[in-house]
Structures are given as C-alpha cells and as structure tokens.
Amino acid sequence: MKHHTRQRQAIIHCLEQAGGPMSPQEILILAREKVEGMGIATVYRNLKLLEEEGKVRELVLPGEGARYEKSGLSHHHHFFCRGCYKFFCIEGCPREIISMVPRGFALEEHEIVLYGRCRECRDYRPDDSV
Amino acid sequence: MKHHTRQRQAIIHCLEQAGGPMSPQEILILAREKVEGMGIATVYRNLKLLEEEGKVRELVLPGEGARYEKSGLSHHHHFFCRGCYKFFCIEGCPREIISMVPRGFALEEHEIVLYGRCRECRDYRPDDSV
DNA sequence: GAAAAAATGATAACTTATTATCAGTTTAAC
DNA sequence: GTTAAACTGATAATAAGTTATCATTTTTTC
C-alpha cells in the first residue's frame, strides 16, 4: 500500500464512524455514498491491507460472517440486533468469566455476544415477522 | 422419520456422550466407529430431522460452522480449545451481563465463548505451531 | 505532462458447508 | 418372506463469502 485512494479513505471513514464492527457489505453500501460505484473487491482488498497494517481487526462472531472494526479500541463486547442485523459495541465485562474456566484449562480470550433488538428496532416489527 | 436405523442411533449416541456441541464432521468420524462407511449426507439429514423433532439444537458459534448438541440441557456456555478445535460445555453465567445492555435495547439471548486450551492440549504444542 | 507503480471495477474462479438426487438397501408391517 | 415406505451412500449441485484475474484508471514521482 503506497497510494492514498478515495476508496480506501472512504472505507477507513466508515470504520471510524461505525458504532460497531461492520461486514464488507455494510462497508460497501456506506462507502458508496462517498465513492459512487465502488466495487466489493476493493472493500475486501483494503480490509486485508488494513488488517496487515494493524489498523483494522477482523472479528469472528457467531453467524453473519466476518466483521471488521478499527483496532486499538479498548476491551469490549458486542450486541447483535435481530431487527437490523447490525452489531453494536458495548461496554463492560463480567469478572466472573474467570470462574467459568474448567480446572486445568488455559483461558486465552473470550467473546460475549448479546442478542436482541436495538433502540430503533425494538418497537418495530414488519408484518411478516413471526 | 419412522424407522430406527443404526446410523441414526449412532448419531444420537455421539451427542449423548459428547462433552460439548459437535460439528457434523466430528459426528461423522465418531459415528463411523459404530457404523462403518457412514456418509456425511446421513449426518446432515439426521441432524435436521432430530432438530425438527426438538431432540437436537443447532448452535451458531463464532467461526467453525454450526455445531449441534442435544436439547434440554440447562443454560450453559462453551469453551473452544485452539489445540483440538473442540467445544466444551461450561457451567456458570455472569449476572452482570444484564448491566451491559445499552439503555433502550431489548436483550433476548446471549452467548459466551471462552477461547484457550483444554487440559489435554494445554502443554502440548506441535513443532510447527507459532 | 509522462512514466511507472499501485489501485480499481467487473467478473470469473474458488472454497467450504450444506442440500438435492437417485439407485440400491434396510426397516417395519403384514 | 413380501411389499411399500423410509433410509442410505455417493456424488452432483447449490449457496454465500471471499479471492484472483485483467484491462483500465488513478496516484505518485520526476
């Protein structure tokens, strides 16, 4: 990576504005507001480059494929909204997690994902939903 | 589902013996010890049938594709071993989770996954590992 | 502005997990 | 044992996400 491009800047901007980790598709849609006609391959290419540079972190969360967030954020977890299919970063981390580790097991990391509905989606449900 | 088959019994047996949710591949390998030559399609077919009957539950956990565990287990979480790539059920659940929900969000479910190394894999690392 | 390097968009190719197809086999009821 | 329905194994097909290819465009350096 040597050149600055409008596309790359738009992707970085998306991730900086984001309230949570984003999928490549989400990034594409948002970044297209700045760079009309941007292609999905460009998103993947740049996410990979940014990840190699340590500017972006790939998260593996349940279902929904990989998500990306800018690196350097303090320890946090995520809330997944089943209405809009977005992830939100949330604060806090229960200390009790340590006591859940089975005897003899070595804990390296942990992931907590809450599922439910965000503020906007809480009261709205489309007619065809169960 | 009307007939009892050796294949189906083997799959159920696997899930009952399991210490954690299993992938279709893991089930296949284990079930083949009882039914030589069993095919992967049979595993998928039966998991789906058992799920429809409510005997088995599909879990969506980070990475690694879907896992299955028998239903009716009490609330619990999982530990993923990076040595043997297996999931283990673990006890306990931090109450603090509720305090992590952003104001106005509705919590429906949650998932906690611990990552690290199980007792067997803790001290063993293959030469080629990082 | 010209030239070289880097990046892009479109799309084909690839991956991995899962599902469908189908001829042959097994099960359950008689 | 016969028969019909259910099931199986092998494998082709599918689906979704990601990566590779390549002609063209953009960026940087001079």
Tab-separated table of C-alpha atoms (C1' of nucleotides) in Angstrom:
chain	number	residue	atom	x	y	z
A	1	MET	CA	0.000	0.000	0.000
A	2	LYS	CA	1.643	3.183	-1.164
A	3	HIS	CA	-1.068	5.364	-2.614
A	4	HIS	CA	-3.927	7.125	-0.969
A	5	THR	CA	-7.173	6.498	-2.722
A	6	ARG	CA	-10.643	7.894	-2.265
A	7	GLN	CA	-11.885	4.346	-1.878
A	8	ARG	CA	-9.503	3.498	0.927
A	9	GLN	CA	-10.263	6.728	2.719
A	10	ALA	CA	-13.968	6.075	2.477
A	11	ILE	CA	-13.542	2.616	3.991
A	12	ILE	CA	-11.468	3.955	6.870
A	13	HIS	CA	-14.005	6.694	7.424
A	14	CYS	CA	-16.801	4.143	7.637
A	15	LEU	CA	-15.000	2.180	10.288
A	16	GLU	CA	-14.270	5.292	12.303
A	17	GLN	CA	-17.877	6.393	12.280
A	18	ALA	CA	-19.196	2.925	12.997
A	19	GLY	CA	-20.889	2.100	16.271
A	20	GLY	CA	-19.807	-1.489	15.903
A	21	PRO	CA	-17.999	-3.962	13.702
A	22	MET	CA	-19.133	-3.943	10.088
A	23	SER	CA	-19.425	-6.559	7.396
A	24	PRO	CA	-17.795	-5.965	3.996
A	25	GLN	CA	-21.258	-5.492	2.500
A	26	GLU	CA	-22.218	-2.886	5.076
A	27	ILE	CA	-18.976	-1.074	4.431
A	28	LEU	CA	-19.564	-1.176	0.695
A	29	ILE	CA	-23.024	0.333	0.955
A	30	LEU	CA	-21.904	3.121	3.240
A	31	ALA	CA	-18.681	3.833	1.376
A	32	ARG	CA	-20.574	4.134	-1.895
A	33	GLU	CA	-22.157	7.279	-0.540
A	34	LYS	CA	-18.709	8.826	-0.804
A	35	VAL	CA	-17.353	6.959	-3.803
A	36	GLU	CA	-20.036	6.120	-6.266
A	37	GLY	CA	-19.643	2.781	-7.995
A	38	MET	CA	-17.108	1.315	-5.609
A	39	GLY	CA	-16.752	-2.442	-6.023
A	40	ILE	CA	-16.898	-5.139	-3.393
A	41	ALA	CA	-13.445	-6.423	-4.353
A	42	THR	CA	-11.998	-3.086	-3.332
A	43	VAL	CA	-13.551	-3.432	0.091
A	44	TYR	CA	-12.085	-6.879	0.622
A	45	ARG	CA	-8.700	-5.813	-0.728
A	46	ASN	CA	-8.468	-2.830	1.539
A	47	LEU	CA	-9.747	-4.598	4.610
A	48	LYS	CA	-6.997	-7.131	4.118
A	49	LEU	CA	-4.366	-4.473	3.633
A	50	LEU	CA	-5.549	-2.506	6.638
A	51	GLU	CA	-5.583	-5.654	8.695
A	52	GLU	CA	-1.995	-6.450	7.729
A	53	GLU	CA	-1.022	-2.939	8.754
A	54	GLY	CA	-2.739	-3.459	12.079
A	55	LYS	CA	-5.219	-0.672	11.511
A	56	VAL	CA	-8.211	-2.941	11.374
A	57	ARG	CA	-9.201	-6.054	13.268
A	58	GLU	CA	-11.241	-8.915	11.958
A	59	LEU	CA	-13.792	-10.315	14.364
A	60	VAL	CA	-15.216	-13.764	14.116
A	61	LEU	CA	-18.651	-13.572	15.649
A	62	PRO	CA	-21.459	-16.112	15.623
A	63	GLY	CA	-23.132	-16.425	12.240
A	64	GLU	CA	-23.244	-13.494	9.855
A	65	GLY	CA	-19.701	-13.880	8.530
A	66	ALA	CA	-16.650	-11.829	9.448
A	67	ARG	CA	-16.915	-8.269	10.713
A	68	TYR	CA	-14.274	-5.599	10.911
A	69	GLU	CA	-13.583	-2.850	13.388
A	70	LYS	CA	-10.734	-0.423	13.754
A	71	SER	CA	-8.029	-1.708	16.020
A	72	GLY	CA	-6.886	-0.127	19.247
A	73	LEU	CA	-10.313	0.003	20.825
A	74	SER	CA	-10.345	-0.900	24.483
A	75	HIS	CA	-11.697	-4.269	25.529
A	76	HIS	CA	-15.402	-4.507	24.819
A	77	HIS	CA	-18.134	-6.812	23.629
A	78	HIS	CA	-20.994	-6.748	21.140
A	79	PHE	CA	-24.745	-6.637	20.826
A	80	PHE	CA	-26.346	-8.027	17.688
A	81	CYS	CA	-29.695	-6.570	16.685
A	82	ARG	CA	-32.029	-9.087	15.105
A	83	GLY	CA	-34.042	-6.279	13.582
A	84	CYS	CA	-31.375	-4.529	11.553
A	85	TYR	CA	-28.697	-7.217	11.668
A	86	LYS	CA	-26.131	-4.785	12.968
A	87	PHE	CA	-23.539	-5.247	15.660
A	88	PHE	CA	-23.055	-2.617	18.347
A	89	CYS	CA	-20.074	-2.278	20.640
A	90	ILE	CA	-20.994	-2.438	24.309
A	91	GLU	CA	-19.065	-1.659	27.462
A	92	GLY	CA	-18.380	-3.823	30.426
A	93	CYS	CA	-17.021	-7.279	31.002
A	94	PRO	CA	-18.018	-9.632	33.798
A	95	ARG	CA	-15.120	-10.721	36.011
A	96	GLU	CA	-16.929	-13.942	36.787
A	97	ILE	CA	-15.803	-15.239	33.442
A	98	ILE	CA	-12.604	-16.435	35.036
A	99	SER	CA	-14.518	-18.669	37.395
A	100	MET	CA	-16.178	-20.375	34.455
A	101	VAL	CA	-12.923	-21.812	33.143
A	102	PRO	CA	-12.784	-25.566	33.800
A	103	ARG	CA	-9.963	-26.749	36.068
A	104	GLY	CA	-6.812	-27.301	34.072
A	105	PHE	CA	-7.971	-25.322	31.051
A	106	ALA	CA	-5.991	-22.268	29.948
A	107	LEU	CA	-8.046	-19.203	29.085
A	108	GLU	CA	-6.664	-17.006	26.330
A	109	GLU	CA	-9.568	-14.898	25.156
A	110	HIS	CA	-13.299	-14.638	25.394
A	111	GLU	CA	-16.201	-13.336	23.402
A	112	ILE	CA	-19.595	-12.227	24.615
A	113	VAL	CA	-22.418	-11.524	22.208
A	114	LEU	CA	-25.803	-10.295	23.309
A	115	TYR	CA	-28.758	-10.827	21.004
A	116	GLY	CA	-31.911	-8.806	20.874
A	117	ARG	CA	-33.188	-5.546	19.442
A	118	CYS	CA	-31.611	-2.161	19.327
A	119	ARG	CA	-33.424	1.015	20.299
A	120	GLU	CA	-34.648	1.680	16.768
A	121	CYS	CA	-35.810	-1.855	16.077
A	122	ARG	CA	-37.258	-2.542	19.486
A	123	ASP	CA	-40.818	-1.497	18.760
A	124	TYR	CA	-40.908	-2.000	15.049
A	125	ARG	CA	-41.556	-5.395	13.582
A	126	PRO	CA	-42.518	-5.914	9.949
A	127	ASP	CA	-45.903	-7.565	9.361
A	128	ASP	CA	-44.372	-10.694	8.003
A	129	SER	CA	-42.155	-11.342	11.005
A	130	VAL	CA	-43.025	-14.139	13.378
B	1	MET	CA	-38.918	-40.243	10.459
B	2	LYS	CA	-40.477	-43.600	11.069
B	3	HIS	CA	-37.696	-46.146	11.090
B	4	HIS	CA	-34.901	-46.758	13.521
B	5	THR	CA	-31.572	-47.060	11.848
B	6	ARG	CA	-28.140	-47.930	13.099
B	7	GLN	CA	-26.893	-44.674	11.631
B	8	ARG	CA	-29.401	-42.538	13.487
B	9	GLN	CA	-28.761	-44.352	16.728
B	10	ALA	CA	-25.026	-43.832	16.337
B	11	ILE	CA	-25.511	-40.111	15.801
B	12	ILE	CA	-27.738	-39.787	18.852
B	13	HIS	CA	-25.247	-41.779	20.870
B	14	CYS	CA	-22.439	-39.423	19.842
B	15	LEU	CA	-24.363	-36.399	21.001
B	16	GLU	CA	-25.203	-38.004	24.291
B	17	GLN	CA	-21.611	-38.888	25.013
B	18	ALA	CA	-20.295	-35.528	23.864
B	19	GLY	CA	-18.786	-33.090	26.302
B	20	GLY	CA	-19.810	-30.233	24.081
B	21	PRO	CA	-21.500	-29.319	20.828
B	22	MET	CA	-20.200	-31.192	17.811
B	23	SER	CA	-19.774	-30.380	14.155
B	24	PRO	CA	-21.243	-32.694	11.512
B	25	GLN	CA	-17.708	-33.797	10.637
B	26	GLU	CA	-16.879	-34.642	14.237
B	27	ILE	CA	-20.093	-36.614	14.498
B	28	LEU	CA	-19.322	-38.476	11.290
B	29	ILE	CA	-15.878	-39.521	12.454
B	30	LEU	CA	-17.132	-40.729	15.796
B	31	ALA	CA	-20.241	-42.386	14.435
B	32	ARG	CA	-18.193	-44.305	11.901
B	33	GLU	CA	-16.699	-46.253	14.769
B	34	LYS	CA	-20.130	-47.775	15.198
B	35	VAL	CA	-21.337	-47.776	11.620
B	36	GLU	CA	-18.520	-48.301	9.199
B	37	GLY	CA	-18.834	-46.373	5.960
B	38	MET	CA	-21.478	-43.937	7.129
B	39	GLY	CA	-21.785	-40.970	4.794
B	40	ILE	CA	-21.753	-37.279	5.625
B	41	ALA	CA	-25.154	-36.764	3.986
B	42	THR	CA	-26.671	-39.112	6.525
B	43	VAL	CA	-25.287	-37.000	9.329
B	44	TYR	CA	-26.762	-33.816	7.918
B	45	ARG	CA	-30.076	-35.481	7.177
B	46	ASN	CA	-30.448	-36.872	10.651
B	47	LEU	CA	-29.323	-33.732	12.419
B	48	LYS	CA	-32.023	-31.878	10.557
B	49	LEU	CA	-34.655	-34.460	11.412
B	50	LEU	CA	-33.632	-34.549	15.054
B	51	GLU	CA	-33.675	-30.785	15.166
B	52	GLU	CA	-37.208	-30.688	13.763
B	53	GLU	CA	-38.252	-33.158	16.439
B	54	GLY	CA	-36.678	-30.953	19.062
B	55	LYS	CA	-34.180	-33.562	20.146
B	56	VAL	CA	-31.173	-31.625	18.955
B	57	ARG	CA	-30.260	-27.981	18.986
B	58	GLU	CA	-28.140	-26.158	16.460
B	59	LEU	CA	-25.684	-23.669	17.870
B	60	VAL	CA	-24.229	-20.833	15.922
B	61	LEU	CA	-20.857	-20.161	17.449
B	62	PRO	CA	-18.042	-17.972	16.196
B	63	GLY	CA	-16.242	-19.461	13.213
B	64	GLU	CA	-16.027	-23.184	12.740
B	65	GLY	CA	-19.525	-23.618	11.267
B	66	ALA	CA	-22.619	-24.925	13.019
B	67	ARG	CA	-22.426	-27.270	15.984
B	68	TYR	CA	-25.088	-29.486	17.433
B	69	GLU	CA	-25.909	-30.537	20.950
B	70	LYS	CA	-28.785	-32.479	22.414
B	71	SER	CA	-31.571	-30.243	23.547
B	72	GLY	CA	-32.886	-29.904	27.057
B	73	LEU	CA	-29.532	-29.107	28.620
B	74	SER	CA	-29.673	-26.398	31.246
B	75	HIS	CA	-28.358	-22.950	30.403
B	76	HIS	CA	-24.621	-23.066	29.861
B	77	HIS	CA	-21.811	-21.690	27.750
B	78	HIS	CA	-18.838	-23.000	25.807
B	79	PHE	CA	-15.081	-23.195	25.765
B	80	PHE	CA	-13.310	-23.634	22.443
B	81	CYS	CA	-9.934	-25.346	22.511
B	82	ARG	CA	-7.492	-23.997	19.954
B	83	GLY	CA	-5.455	-27.155	20.222
B	84	CYS	CA	-8.021	-29.764	19.299
B	85	TYR	CA	-10.670	-27.428	17.870
B	86	LYS	CA	-13.330	-28.857	20.113
B	87	PHE	CA	-16.045	-27.095	22.058
B	88	PHE	CA	-16.684	-27.948	25.694
B	89	CYS	CA	-19.772	-27.081	27.688
B	90	ILE	CA	-19.035	-25.000	30.755
B	91	GLU	CA	-21.111	-24.042	33.757
B	92	GLY	CA	-21.917	-20.653	35.108
B	93	CYS	CA	-23.256	-17.429	33.716
B	94	PRO	CA	-22.373	-13.933	34.916
B	95	ARG	CA	-25.355	-11.896	36.104
B	96	GLU	CA	-23.529	-8.727	35.138
B	97	ILE	CA	-24.485	-9.391	31.566
B	98	ILE	CA	-27.742	-7.589	32.141
B	99	SER	CA	-25.905	-4.404	33.069
B	100	MET	CA	-24.088	-4.481	29.733
B	101	VAL	CA	-27.252	-3.977	27.705
B	102	PRO	CA	-27.370	-0.439	26.303
B	103	ARG	CA	-30.251	1.702	27.502
B	104	GLY	CA	-33.314	1.119	25.365
B	105	PHE	CA	-32.063	-2.147	23.881
B	106	ALA	CA	-34.032	-5.346	24.432
B	107	LEU	CA	-31.988	-8.379	25.388
B	108	GLU	CA	-33.262	-11.716	24.132
B	109	GLU	CA	-30.336	-14.090	24.375
B	110	HIS	CA	-26.630	-14.156	24.901
B	111	GLU	CA	-23.661	-16.272	24.050
B	112	ILE	CA	-20.344	-16.534	25.817
B	113	VAL	CA	-17.414	-18.340	24.284
B	114	LEU	CA	-14.092	-18.755	26.019
B	115	TYR	CA	-11.021	-19.476	23.913
B	116	GLY	CA	-7.894	-21.216	25.025
B	117	ARG	CA	-6.586	-24.718	25.550
B	118	CYS	CA	-8.186	-27.693	27.162
B	119	ARG	CA	-6.460	-29.871	29.717
B	120	GLU	CA	-5.081	-32.257	27.129
B	121	CYS	CA	-3.850	-29.584	24.746
B	122	ARG	CA	-2.552	-27.196	27.345
B	123	ASP	CA	1.033	-28.422	27.419
B	124	TYR	CA	1.285	-29.943	24.005
B	125	ARG	CA	2.059	-27.826	21.008
B	126	PRO	CA	3.142	-29.297	17.690
B	127	ASP	CA	6.558	-28.158	16.452
B	128	ASP	CA	5.102	-26.232	13.595
B	129	SER	CA	2.766	-24.137	15.710
B	130	VAL	CA	3.569	-20.497	16.338
C	1	DG	C1'	2.709	16.262	-18.554
C	2	DA	C1'	4.986	11.495	-18.975
C	3	DA	C1'	6.055	7.142	-16.972
C	4	DA	C1'	5.889	3.592	-13.527
C	5	DA	C1'	3.679	1.681	-9.741
C	6	DA	C1'	-0.400	0.911	-7.380
C	7	DA	C1'	-5.152	0.522	-7.222
C	8	DT	C1'	-9.763	-0.116	-9.180
C	9	DG	C1'	-14.215	-2.358	-11.020
C	10	DA	C1'	-16.175	-6.189	-13.209
C	11	DT	C1'	-16.469	-10.654	-13.080
C	12	DA	C1'	-14.721	-15.350	-13.158
C	13	DA	C1'	-12.939	-18.628	-10.087
C	14	DC	C1'	-12.575	-20.713	-5.885
C	15	DT	C1'	-13.875	-22.511	-1.016
C	16	DT	C1'	-16.366	-24.592	2.308
C	17	DA	C1'	-20.561	-26.038	4.171
C	18	DT	C1'	-24.824	-27.782	3.101
C	19	DT	C1'	-28.579	-29.810	0.264
C	20	DA	C1'	-30.587	-32.499	-3.621
C	21	DT	C1'	-30.636	-36.508	-6.490
C	22	DC	C1'	-31.011	-41.275	-7.258
C	23	DA	C1'	-30.136	-46.164	-7.476
C	24	DG	C1'	-29.774	-49.517	-4.181
C	25	DT	C1'	-30.545	-51.117	0.794
C	26	DT	C1'	-32.874	-51.523	5.154
C	27	DT	C1'	-36.801	-51.332	8.096
C	28	DA	C1'	-41.468	-52.233	9.679
C	29	DA	C1'	-45.907	-54.168	8.935
C	30	DC	C1'	-48.231	-57.814	7.195
D	1	DG	C1'	-40.793	-63.846	3.185
D	2	DT	C1'	-43.094	-59.863	0.644
D	3	DT	C1'	-44.009	-55.268	-0.016
D	4	DA	C1'	-44.023	-50.316	0.477
D	5	DA	C1'	-42.094	-46.705	2.743
D	6	DA	C1'	-38.104	-44.862	4.697
D	7	DC	C1'	-33.366	-44.526	4.642
D	8	DT	C1'	-28.580	-44.786	2.932
D	9	DG	C1'	-24.028	-43.661	0.485
D	10	DA	C1'	-22.020	-41.479	-3.317
D	11	DT	C1'	-21.784	-37.609	-5.533
D	12	DA	C1'	-23.571	-33.673	-8.152
D	13	DA	C1'	-25.479	-29.314	-7.275
D	14	DT	C1'	-26.082	-25.232	-4.708
D	15	DA	C1'	-25.121	-21.063	-1.951
D	16	DA	C1'	-22.592	-17.446	0.137
D	17	DG	C1'	-18.456	-15.406	1.093
D	18	DT	C1'	-14.034	-14.439	-0.496
D	19	DT	C1'	-10.094	-14.219	-3.751
D	20	DA	C1'	-7.845	-13.995	-8.387
D	21	DT	C1'	-7.536	-12.074	-12.933
D	22	DC	C1'	-7.027	-8.454	-16.074
D	23	DA	C1'	-7.842	-4.380	-18.741
D	24	DT	C1'	-8.326	0.262	-17.385
D	25	DT	C1'	-7.796	4.201	-14.280
D	26	DT	C1'	-5.599	6.778	-10.625
D	27	DT	C1'	-1.776	8.203	-7.945
D	28	DT	C1'	2.869	9.487	-7.275
D	29	DT	C1'	7.343	10.837	-8.777
D	30	DC	C1'	10.043	13.147	-11.861
